[in-house]
Amino acid sequence: MSVDTESWVDRAACRGMDVELFVIPRPGARPAPEAVAACERCTVADACLAATNRDDSLFRAGMTRTTRRDRRQAGARKVQS
Ligand code: SF4
């Protein structure tokens, strides 16, 4: 029997990439194309999104912090209605 000890982080498409590629230099700026491409092909984006906290300013799960915040707020409104 094998035990799967690999975490989603080990399978992240951005593993080994320069984290600077995921930095949004200023509000409204576009993420680096390399970061966008990594997130588009990443198979663990859902886990990444779930692990991302509100203060994370990096481009994560194919989204900027602003986009993630908007999604959370939209989700909260759905729960309330
Ligand atoms: S979704 Fe993007 S930031 Fe998240 S683990 Fe995958 S490649 Fe990295």
CSV table of C-alpha atoms and ligand atoms in Angstrom, one decimal:
chain,number,residue,atom,x,y,z
A,1,MET,CA,0.0,0.0,0.0
A,2,SER,CA,1.3,3.4,-0.9
A,3,VAL,CA,0.6,6.5,1.2
A,4,ASP,CA,0.1,9.7,-0.7
A,5,THR,CA,2.0,12.3,1.3
A,6,GLU,CA,2.2,14.8,-1.6
A,7,SER,CA,0.3,18.0,-0.8
A,8,TRP,CA,-1.4,20.3,-3.3
A,9,VAL,CA,1.5,22.6,-2.9
A,10,ASP,CA,3.8,20.0,-4.4
A,11,ARG,CA,1.6,19.8,-7.5
A,12,ALA,CA,1.2,23.6,-7.9
A,13,ALA,CA,2.1,24.8,-11.4
A,14,CYS,CA,4.0,27.8,-9.8
A,15,ARG,CA,6.2,25.5,-7.8
A,16,GLY,CA,9.8,26.7,-8.3
A,17,MET,CA,8.8,29.9,-10.1
A,18,ASP,CA,10.0,33.3,-8.9
A,19,VAL,CA,7.3,34.7,-6.5
A,20,GLU,CA,8.0,38.1,-7.9
A,21,LEU,CA,6.0,37.1,-10.9
A,22,PHE,CA,2.9,36.9,-8.7
A,23,VAL,CA,3.3,40.4,-7.2
A,24,ILE,CA,0.9,42.9,-8.5
A,25,PRO,CA,3.0,46.1,-8.5
A,26,ARG,CA,0.1,48.5,-8.0
A,27,PRO,CA,-3.7,48.4,-7.8
A,28,GLY,CA,-5.2,47.8,-11.2
A,29,ALA,CA,-1.9,46.5,-12.7
A,30,ARG,CA,-2.0,43.3,-14.7
A,31,PRO,CA,-0.3,40.2,-13.4
A,32,ALA,CA,2.8,38.9,-15.2
A,33,PRO,CA,1.8,36.6,-18.2
A,34,GLU,CA,3.9,33.8,-16.7
A,35,ALA,CA,1.8,33.9,-13.6
A,36,VAL,CA,-1.4,33.9,-15.5
A,37,ALA,CA,-0.3,31.0,-17.6
A,38,ALA,CA,0.8,29.0,-14.5
A,39,CYS,CA,-2.6,29.5,-12.9
A,40,GLU,CA,-4.5,28.6,-16.1
A,41,ARG,CA,-2.8,25.2,-16.3
A,42,CYS,CA,-2.7,24.6,-12.5
A,43,THR,CA,-4.6,21.5,-11.4
A,44,VAL,CA,-4.8,22.6,-7.7
A,45,ALA,CA,-6.2,26.1,-8.1
A,46,ASP,CA,-9.2,25.3,-5.9
A,47,ALA,CA,-7.0,24.3,-3.0
A,48,CYS,CA,-4.9,27.3,-3.7
A,49,LEU,CA,-7.9,29.6,-3.5
A,50,ALA,CA,-9.1,28.0,-0.3
A,51,ALA,CA,-5.8,28.5,1.3
A,52,THR,CA,-5.4,32.1,0.3
A,53,ASN,CA,-6.2,34.5,3.1
A,54,ARG,CA,-7.8,38.0,2.7
A,55,ASP,CA,-4.5,39.8,3.2
A,56,ASP,CA,-2.6,37.9,0.5
A,57,SER,CA,-1.8,40.5,-2.1
A,58,LEU,CA,-0.2,38.1,-4.6
A,59,PHE,CA,-1.9,36.9,-7.8
A,60,ARG,CA,-3.3,33.5,-6.6
A,61,ALA,CA,-5.6,31.0,-8.2
A,62,GLY,CA,-5.8,33.1,-11.3
A,63,MET,CA,-7.1,36.1,-9.4
A,64,THR,CA,-5.9,39.4,-7.9
A,65,ARG,CA,-6.8,40.1,-4.3
A,66,THR,CA,-9.5,42.5,-5.5
A,67,THR,CA,-11.1,39.8,-7.6
A,68,ARG,CA,-10.9,37.3,-4.8
A,69,ARG,CA,-12.5,39.9,-2.4
A,70,ASP,CA,-15.3,40.5,-4.9
A,71,ARG,CA,-16.0,36.8,-5.2
A,72,ARG,CA,-16.1,36.4,-1.4
A,73,GLN,CA,-18.5,39.2,-1.0
A,74,ALA,CA,-20.7,37.9,-3.8
A,75,GLY,CA,-20.7,34.5,-2.1
A,76,ALA,CA,-21.6,36.1,1.3
A,77,ARG,CA,-24.5,37.9,-0.3
A,78,LYS,CA,-25.8,34.5,-1.7
A,79,VAL,CA,-25.7,33.0,1.7
A,80,GLN,CA,-27.6,35.9,3.2
A,81,SER,CA,-30.4,35.9,0.6
B,1,SF4,S1,-3.4,28.5,-8.8
B,1,SF4,FE1,-1.7,29.7,-9.5
B,1,SF4,S2,-0.9,30.6,-7.6
B,1,SF4,FE2,-2.2,28.9,-7.0
B,1,SF4,S3,-0.9,27.1,-6.8
B,1,SF4,FE3,-1.7,27.1,-8.9
B,1,SF4,S4,-0.2,28.2,-10.1
B,1,SF4,FE4,0.3,28.7,-8.0
